[in-house]
Coordinates of C-alpha atoms in Angstrom, one line a residue:
X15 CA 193.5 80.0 230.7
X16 CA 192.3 83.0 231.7
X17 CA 188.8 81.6 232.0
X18 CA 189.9 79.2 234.4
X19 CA 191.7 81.7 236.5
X20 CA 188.4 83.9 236.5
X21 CA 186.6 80.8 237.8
X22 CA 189.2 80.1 240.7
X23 CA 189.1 83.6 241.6
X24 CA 185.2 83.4 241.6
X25 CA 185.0 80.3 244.0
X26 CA 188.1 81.9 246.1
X27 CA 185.7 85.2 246.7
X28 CA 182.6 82.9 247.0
X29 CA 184.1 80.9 250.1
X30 CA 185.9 84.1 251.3
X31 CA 182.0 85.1 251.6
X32 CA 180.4 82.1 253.1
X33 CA 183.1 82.1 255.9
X34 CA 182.1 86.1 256.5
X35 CA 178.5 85.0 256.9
X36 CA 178.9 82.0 258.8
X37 CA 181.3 83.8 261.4
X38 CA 178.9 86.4 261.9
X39 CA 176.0 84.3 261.8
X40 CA 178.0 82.4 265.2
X41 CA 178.6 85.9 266.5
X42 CA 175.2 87.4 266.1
X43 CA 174.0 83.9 267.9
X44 CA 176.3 84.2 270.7
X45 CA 175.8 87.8 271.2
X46 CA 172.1 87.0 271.0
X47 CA 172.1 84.1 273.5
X48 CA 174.4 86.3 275.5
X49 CA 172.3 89.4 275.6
X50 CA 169.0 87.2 276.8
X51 CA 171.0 85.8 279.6
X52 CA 172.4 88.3 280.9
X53 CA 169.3 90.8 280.7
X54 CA 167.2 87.6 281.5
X55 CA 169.5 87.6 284.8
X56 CA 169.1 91.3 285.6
X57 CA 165.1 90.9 285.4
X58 CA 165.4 88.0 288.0
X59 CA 167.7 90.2 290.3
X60 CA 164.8 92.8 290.1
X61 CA 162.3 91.5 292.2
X62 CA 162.0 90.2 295.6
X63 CA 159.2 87.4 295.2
X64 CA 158.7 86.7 291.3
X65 CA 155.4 84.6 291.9
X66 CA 153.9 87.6 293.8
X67 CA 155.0 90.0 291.7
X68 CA 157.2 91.7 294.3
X69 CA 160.1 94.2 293.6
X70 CA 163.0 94.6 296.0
X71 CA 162.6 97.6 297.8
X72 CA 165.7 99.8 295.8
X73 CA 164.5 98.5 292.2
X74 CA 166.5 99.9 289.3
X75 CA 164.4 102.3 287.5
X76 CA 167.3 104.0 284.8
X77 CA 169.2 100.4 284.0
X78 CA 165.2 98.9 283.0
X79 CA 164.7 102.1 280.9
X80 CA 167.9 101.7 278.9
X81 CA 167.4 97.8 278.1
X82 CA 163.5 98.6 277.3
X83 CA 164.8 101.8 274.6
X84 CA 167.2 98.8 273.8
X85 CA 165.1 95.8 273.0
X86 CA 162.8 98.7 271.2
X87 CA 164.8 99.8 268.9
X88 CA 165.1 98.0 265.4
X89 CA 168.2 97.4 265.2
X90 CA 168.6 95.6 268.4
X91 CA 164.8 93.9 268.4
X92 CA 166.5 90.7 266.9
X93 CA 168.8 90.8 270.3
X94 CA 166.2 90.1 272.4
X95 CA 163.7 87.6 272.2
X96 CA 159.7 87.9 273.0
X97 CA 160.3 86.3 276.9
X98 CA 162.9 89.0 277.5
X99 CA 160.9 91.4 276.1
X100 CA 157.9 91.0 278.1
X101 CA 159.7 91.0 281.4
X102 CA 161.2 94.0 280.6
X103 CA 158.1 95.6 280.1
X104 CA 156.0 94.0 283.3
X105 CA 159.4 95.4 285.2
X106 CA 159.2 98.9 283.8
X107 CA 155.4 98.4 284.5
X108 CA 155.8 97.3 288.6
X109 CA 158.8 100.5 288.7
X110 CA 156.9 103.4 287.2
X111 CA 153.9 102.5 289.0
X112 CA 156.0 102.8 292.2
X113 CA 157.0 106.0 291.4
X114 CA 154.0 107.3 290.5
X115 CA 152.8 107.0 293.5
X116 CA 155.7 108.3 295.5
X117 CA 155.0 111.0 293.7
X118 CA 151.4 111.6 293.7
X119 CA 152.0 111.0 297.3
X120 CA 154.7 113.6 297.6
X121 CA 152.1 116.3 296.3
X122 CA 148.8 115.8 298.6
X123 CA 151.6 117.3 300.5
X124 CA 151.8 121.0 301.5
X125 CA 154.9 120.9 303.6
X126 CA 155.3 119.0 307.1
X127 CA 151.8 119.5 308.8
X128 CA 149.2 120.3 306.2
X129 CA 148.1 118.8 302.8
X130 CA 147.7 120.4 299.6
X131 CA 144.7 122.4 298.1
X132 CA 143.9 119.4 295.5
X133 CA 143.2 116.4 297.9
X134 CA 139.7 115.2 297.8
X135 CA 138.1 112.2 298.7
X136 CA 138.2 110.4 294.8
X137 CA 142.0 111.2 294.4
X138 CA 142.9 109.7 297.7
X139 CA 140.3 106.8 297.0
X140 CA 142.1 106.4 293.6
X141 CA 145.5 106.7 294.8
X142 CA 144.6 103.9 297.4
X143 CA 143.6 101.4 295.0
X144 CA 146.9 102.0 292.8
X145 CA 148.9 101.3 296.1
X146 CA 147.6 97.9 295.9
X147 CA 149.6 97.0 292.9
X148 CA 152.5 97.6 294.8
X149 CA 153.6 93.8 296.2
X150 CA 156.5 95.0 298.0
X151 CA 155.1 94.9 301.6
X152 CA 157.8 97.6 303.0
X153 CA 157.5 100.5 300.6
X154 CA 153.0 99.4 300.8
X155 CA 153.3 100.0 304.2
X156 CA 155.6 103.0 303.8
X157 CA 153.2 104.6 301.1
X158 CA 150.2 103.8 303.0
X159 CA 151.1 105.6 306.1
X160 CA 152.0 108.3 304.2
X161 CA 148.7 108.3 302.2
X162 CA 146.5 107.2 305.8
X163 CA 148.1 110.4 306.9
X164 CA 147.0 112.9 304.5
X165 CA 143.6 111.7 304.5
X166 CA 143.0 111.8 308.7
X167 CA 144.0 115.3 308.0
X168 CA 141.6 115.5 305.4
X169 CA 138.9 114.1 306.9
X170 CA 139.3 115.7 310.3
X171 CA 139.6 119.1 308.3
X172 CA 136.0 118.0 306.4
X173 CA 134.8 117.9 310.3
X174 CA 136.0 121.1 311.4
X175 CA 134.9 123.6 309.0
X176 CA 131.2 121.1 309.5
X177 CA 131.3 122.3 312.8
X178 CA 132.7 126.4 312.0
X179 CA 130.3 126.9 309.0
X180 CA 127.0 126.9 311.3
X181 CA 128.3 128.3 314.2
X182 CA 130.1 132.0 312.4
X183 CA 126.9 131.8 309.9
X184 CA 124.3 132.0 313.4
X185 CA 127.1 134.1 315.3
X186 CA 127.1 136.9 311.8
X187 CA 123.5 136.5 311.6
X188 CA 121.8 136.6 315.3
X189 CA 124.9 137.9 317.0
X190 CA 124.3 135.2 319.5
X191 CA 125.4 134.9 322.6
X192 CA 128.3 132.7 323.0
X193 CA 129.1 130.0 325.8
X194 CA 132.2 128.6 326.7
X195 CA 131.7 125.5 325.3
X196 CA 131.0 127.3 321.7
X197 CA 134.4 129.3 322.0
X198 CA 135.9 126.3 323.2
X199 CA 135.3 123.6 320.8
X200 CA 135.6 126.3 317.8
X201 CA 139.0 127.0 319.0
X202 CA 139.5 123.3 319.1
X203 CA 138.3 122.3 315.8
X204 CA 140.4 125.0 314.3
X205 CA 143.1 123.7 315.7
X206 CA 142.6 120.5 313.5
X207 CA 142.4 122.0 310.8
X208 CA 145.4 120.7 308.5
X209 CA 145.0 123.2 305.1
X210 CA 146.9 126.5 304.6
X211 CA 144.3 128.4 303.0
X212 CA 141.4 127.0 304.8
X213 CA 143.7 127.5 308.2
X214 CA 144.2 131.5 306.6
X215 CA 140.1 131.7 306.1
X216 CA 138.7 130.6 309.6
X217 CA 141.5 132.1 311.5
X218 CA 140.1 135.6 311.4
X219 CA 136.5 134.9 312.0
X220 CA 137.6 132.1 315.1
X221 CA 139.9 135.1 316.2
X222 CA 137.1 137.3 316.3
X223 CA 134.3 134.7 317.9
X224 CA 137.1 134.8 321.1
X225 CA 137.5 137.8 321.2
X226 CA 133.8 138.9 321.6
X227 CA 133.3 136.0 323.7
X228 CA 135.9 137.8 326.5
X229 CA 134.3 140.4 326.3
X230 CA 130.9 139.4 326.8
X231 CA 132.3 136.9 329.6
X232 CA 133.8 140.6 331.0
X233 CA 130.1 142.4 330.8
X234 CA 128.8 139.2 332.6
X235 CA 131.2 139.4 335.3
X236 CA 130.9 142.9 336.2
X237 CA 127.3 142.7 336.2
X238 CA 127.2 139.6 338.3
X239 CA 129.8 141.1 340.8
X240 CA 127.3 144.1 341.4
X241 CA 124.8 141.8 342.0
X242 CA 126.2 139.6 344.4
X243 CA 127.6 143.0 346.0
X244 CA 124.4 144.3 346.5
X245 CA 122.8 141.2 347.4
X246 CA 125.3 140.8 350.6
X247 CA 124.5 144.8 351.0
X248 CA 120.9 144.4 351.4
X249 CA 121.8 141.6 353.7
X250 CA 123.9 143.5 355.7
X251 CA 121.9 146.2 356.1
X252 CA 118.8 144.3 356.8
X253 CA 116.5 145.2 359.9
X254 CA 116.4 143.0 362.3
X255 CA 112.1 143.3 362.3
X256 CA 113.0 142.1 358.8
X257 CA 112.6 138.3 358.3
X258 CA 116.4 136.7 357.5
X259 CA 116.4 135.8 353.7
X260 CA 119.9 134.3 352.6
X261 CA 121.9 135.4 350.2
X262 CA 122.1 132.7 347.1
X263 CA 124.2 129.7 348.4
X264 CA 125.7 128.8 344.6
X265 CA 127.4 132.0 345.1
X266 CA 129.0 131.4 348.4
X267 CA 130.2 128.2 347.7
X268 CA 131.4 129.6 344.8
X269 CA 133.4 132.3 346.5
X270 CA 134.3 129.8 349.3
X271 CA 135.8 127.3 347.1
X272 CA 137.7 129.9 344.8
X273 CA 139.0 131.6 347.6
X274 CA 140.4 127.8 349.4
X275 CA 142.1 127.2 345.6
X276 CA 143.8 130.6 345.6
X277 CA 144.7 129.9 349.5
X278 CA 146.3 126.6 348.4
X279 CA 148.2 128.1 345.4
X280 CA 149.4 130.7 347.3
X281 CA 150.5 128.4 350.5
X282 CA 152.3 126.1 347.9
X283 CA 154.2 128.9 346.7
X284 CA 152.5 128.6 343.2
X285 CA 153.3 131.9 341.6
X286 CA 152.3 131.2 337.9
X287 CA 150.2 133.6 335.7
X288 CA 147.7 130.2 334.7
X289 CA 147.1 127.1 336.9
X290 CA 145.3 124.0 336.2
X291 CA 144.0 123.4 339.9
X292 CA 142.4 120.0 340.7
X293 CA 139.9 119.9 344.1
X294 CA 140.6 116.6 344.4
X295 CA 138.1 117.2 347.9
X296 CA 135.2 118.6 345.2
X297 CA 136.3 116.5 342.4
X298 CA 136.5 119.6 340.1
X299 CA 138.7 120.8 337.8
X300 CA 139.2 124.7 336.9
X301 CA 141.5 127.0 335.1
X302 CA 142.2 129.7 337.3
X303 CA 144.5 133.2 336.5
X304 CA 146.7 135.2 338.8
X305 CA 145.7 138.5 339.5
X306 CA 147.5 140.1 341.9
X307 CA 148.3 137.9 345.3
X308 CA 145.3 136.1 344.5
X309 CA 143.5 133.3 342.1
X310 CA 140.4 133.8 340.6
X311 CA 138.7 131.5 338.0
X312 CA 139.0 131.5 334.2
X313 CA 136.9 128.6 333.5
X314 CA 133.8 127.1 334.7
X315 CA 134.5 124.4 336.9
X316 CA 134.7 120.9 335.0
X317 CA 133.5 117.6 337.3
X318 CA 136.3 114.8 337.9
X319 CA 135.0 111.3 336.6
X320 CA 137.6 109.3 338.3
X321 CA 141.5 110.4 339.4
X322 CA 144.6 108.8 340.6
X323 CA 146.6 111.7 340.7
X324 CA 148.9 112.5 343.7
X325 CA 148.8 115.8 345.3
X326 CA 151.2 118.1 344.3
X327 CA 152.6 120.2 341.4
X328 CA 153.1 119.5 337.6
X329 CA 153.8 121.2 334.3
X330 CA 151.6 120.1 331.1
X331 CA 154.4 118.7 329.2
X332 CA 152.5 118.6 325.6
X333 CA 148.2 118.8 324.7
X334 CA 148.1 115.9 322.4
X335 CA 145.9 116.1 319.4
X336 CA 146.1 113.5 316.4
X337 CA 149.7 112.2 316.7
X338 CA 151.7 110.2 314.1
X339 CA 151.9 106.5 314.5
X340 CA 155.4 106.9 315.7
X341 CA 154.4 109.1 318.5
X342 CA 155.4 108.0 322.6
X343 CA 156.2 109.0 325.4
X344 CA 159.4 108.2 327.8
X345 CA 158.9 106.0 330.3
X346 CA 161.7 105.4 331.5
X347 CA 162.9 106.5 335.1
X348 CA 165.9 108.2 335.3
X349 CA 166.0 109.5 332.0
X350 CA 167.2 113.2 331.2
X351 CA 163.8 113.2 329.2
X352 CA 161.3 111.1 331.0
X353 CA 157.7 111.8 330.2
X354 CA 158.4 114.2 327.6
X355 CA 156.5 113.1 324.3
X356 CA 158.2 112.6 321.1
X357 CA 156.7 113.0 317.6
X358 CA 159.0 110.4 316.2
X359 CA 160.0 107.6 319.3
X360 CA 161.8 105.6 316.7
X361 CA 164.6 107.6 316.8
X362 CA 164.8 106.7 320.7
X363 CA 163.7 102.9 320.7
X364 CA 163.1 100.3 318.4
X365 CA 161.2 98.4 321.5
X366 CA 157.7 98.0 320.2
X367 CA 156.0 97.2 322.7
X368 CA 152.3 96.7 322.6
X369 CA 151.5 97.8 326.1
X370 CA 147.7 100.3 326.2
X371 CA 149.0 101.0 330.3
X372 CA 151.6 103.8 329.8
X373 CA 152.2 102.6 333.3
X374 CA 153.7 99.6 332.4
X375 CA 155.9 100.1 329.1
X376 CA 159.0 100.9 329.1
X377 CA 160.9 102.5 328.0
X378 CA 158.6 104.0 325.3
X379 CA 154.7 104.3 325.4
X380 CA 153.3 104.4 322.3
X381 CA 150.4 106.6 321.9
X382 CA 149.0 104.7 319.1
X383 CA 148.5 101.4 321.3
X384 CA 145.9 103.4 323.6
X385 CA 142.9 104.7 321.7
X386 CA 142.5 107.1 324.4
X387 CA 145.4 109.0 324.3
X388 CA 145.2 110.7 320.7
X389 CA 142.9 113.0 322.6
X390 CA 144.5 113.7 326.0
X391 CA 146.8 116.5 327.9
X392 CA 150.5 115.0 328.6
X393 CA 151.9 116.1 332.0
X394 CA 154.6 115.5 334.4
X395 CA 157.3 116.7 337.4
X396 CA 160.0 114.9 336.4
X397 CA 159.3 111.7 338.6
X398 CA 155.4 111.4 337.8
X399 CA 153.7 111.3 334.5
X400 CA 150.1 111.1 333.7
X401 CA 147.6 112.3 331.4
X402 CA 144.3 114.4 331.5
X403 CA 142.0 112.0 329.6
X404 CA 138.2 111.1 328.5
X405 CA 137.5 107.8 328.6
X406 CA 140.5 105.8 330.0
X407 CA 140.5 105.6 334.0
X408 CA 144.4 104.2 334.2
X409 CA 146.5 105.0 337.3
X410 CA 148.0 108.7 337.2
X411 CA 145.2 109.7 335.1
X412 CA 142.0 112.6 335.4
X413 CA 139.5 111.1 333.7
X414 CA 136.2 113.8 332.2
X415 CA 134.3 114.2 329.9
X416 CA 135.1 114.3 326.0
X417 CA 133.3 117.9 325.5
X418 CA 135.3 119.2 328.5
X419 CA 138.6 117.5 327.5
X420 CA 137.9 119.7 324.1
X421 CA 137.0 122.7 326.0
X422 CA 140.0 122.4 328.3
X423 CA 142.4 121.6 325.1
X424 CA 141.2 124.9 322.9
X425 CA 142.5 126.8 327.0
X426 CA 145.6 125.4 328.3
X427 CA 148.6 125.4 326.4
X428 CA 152.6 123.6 327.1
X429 CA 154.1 124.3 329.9
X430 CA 151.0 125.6 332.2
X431 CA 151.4 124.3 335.5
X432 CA 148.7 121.7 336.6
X433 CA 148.2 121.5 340.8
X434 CA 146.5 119.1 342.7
X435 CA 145.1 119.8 345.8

């Protein structure tokens, strides 16, 4: 008897067993199944075009972490089967490699407006070819402008200190003697250059080229004004047995035409410190400085390609040099802020117009559909807008030449006012 009731007990605890297993057998199946379907779900909800490989543009970088430490881990390995698996893994691949580059991005930057000390031609050439693993059209785009950015600054810095290098080593070594156009375009390459510390290296040595540049300019006109003062001396004073030798014509015409500019200014009521004065009569274009109740000039006069300028007074509303893509310009009349320029139009108008005639868009021109104007001075009187330019002969703009647009650039500054005779 109490064999037999060992026995029964034996097959009771044997089924009692076989129904554990088989229950959690069914569990562990549906909780697998489960698992795959739902993760299998998130994977899909992940990207944007799953032929091409494309992420949506806010991809979930923490929730495909956790379910890759998930589907890693022993314990849970069974869970998830070799499909799931791999898409986890080709997802985490596609996310990390976005933000690796948002981040390697994020340092070629040194703030706003310059990049950092580390940027060189093979990290941006390596960065560019990771961008195209990225398949997700807005955030390529977004991280290419970012990355075409850093590397015009770059390569526009590369050109500048090409340019300074020469010049300060002949200047230290010779002490030469500097022209305008030397001072000028040094001041203007330093301008573009987009590093801290090479900004902090050259700024000294340009600082100093200037400066001895005015003062040799100074020497040079005191000399030259007793020479011309004794020239018209001698003529003054000459005999009249003596046979009549003129005095040098450049320097009449000189004095004549300088002396009709200040005339103008000063018949116009033009009272600023600096003008911009445009003989639209002599085609010429000079910077010219108040000194006292009269105008004298700070520049050598600059020929006038072609103009379609009314006469009249203007203010330089911005000297533009290298803008961002989303650079324009109001152009729209009766606006509070027409022809001012604007670093970031975007925030004004999503018009994007393709216009290269700033005369004809409206209401924003964008600088970056007119080759010409990336280079150019910006100026306006509140009803009138045009631009001092090289190479574009649109209406309302003074077209010269590209080494005097440089010079005059490296001169004038915002707000200066421009007249035209």
């Amino acid at each position: 008897m109490k064999l037999k009731n060992r026995f029964i007990l034996i097959l009771r605890r044997s089924a009692y067993t076989i129904v554990i297993i088989a229950i959690f057998l069914l569990v562990g199946s549906v909780v697998h199944v489960s698992a795959n379907v739902a993760t299998q779900k998130f994977i899909n909800s992940q990207y944007q075009n799953k032929q091409q490989g494309a992420l949506i543009t806010n991809a979930q970088l923490t929730r495909i972490q956790h379910l890759q430490n998930w589907s890693q881990k022993d314990r849970w390995a069974l869970v998830f089967n070799q499909r799931t698996q791999k898409g986890l893994t080709r997802l985490l691949f596609l996310a990390h490699n976005r933000q690796q580059n948002d981040q390697t991005i994020r340092r070629y930057y040194d703030g706003r407006f310059y990049y950092a000390n580390q940027v060189n031609t093979t990290k941006l050439d390596q960065t560019d070819n990771r961008l195209l693993l990225e398949r997700n059209q807005t955030i390529y785009q977004r991280q290419k402008n970012h990355l075409d950015q850093i590397r015009i600054w770059y390569d526009q810095t590369q050109d500048a200190v090409k340019f300074l290098r020469p010049l300060l080593r002949t200047y230290h070594q010779e002490t030469l003697t500097l022209s305008f156009e030397q001072v000028s375009q040094a001041n203007a390459y330093y301008k573009l250059i987009k590093n801290r510390r090479l900004k902090q290296t050259w700024q000294p040595q340009v600082a100093d080229l200037t400066k001895t540049f005015r003062q040799q300019q100074k020497n040079q006109d005191a000399t030259k004004r007793a020479q011309e003062k004794a020239e018209l001396a001698a003529l003054k004073n000459a005999p009249l047995s003596q046979s009549y030798t003129p005095a040098k014509v450049t320097i009449l015409d000189s004095f004549k035409a300088m002396d009709q500019a200040s005339q103008d200014l000063m018949n116009n009521h033009v009272n600023a410190t600096t003008v911009l004065f445009y003989a639209s009569a002599q085609k010429t274009l000079t910077l010219m400085q108040r000194k006292g109740d009269r105008y004298t000039a700070a520049s050598a006069a600059m020929a006038v390609q072609a103009s379609s300028i009314a006469s009249g007074s203007y203010k330089i509303a911005k000297v533009v040099t290298n803008p961002p893509s989303t650079a324009g310009i109001v152009t729209q009349p009766g606006q509070d802020n027409f022809g001012q320029y604007v670093a970031d139009a975007t925030n004004i108008s999503s018009e994007t117009n393709t216009e290269t005639d700033f005369n004809q868009a409206r209401p924003i021109f964008w600088l970056k559909n007119n080759p010409a104007f990336q280079t150019a001075i910006l100026f306006n009187n509140g009803s009138t807008l045009g631009f001092i330019v090289a190479g574009s002969t649109l209406n309302n703009t003074i077209t010269i030449s590209s080494g005097d647009l440089l010079s005059l650039i490296s001169s004038v500054n915002d707000g200066i006012t421009l007249y035209v005779s």
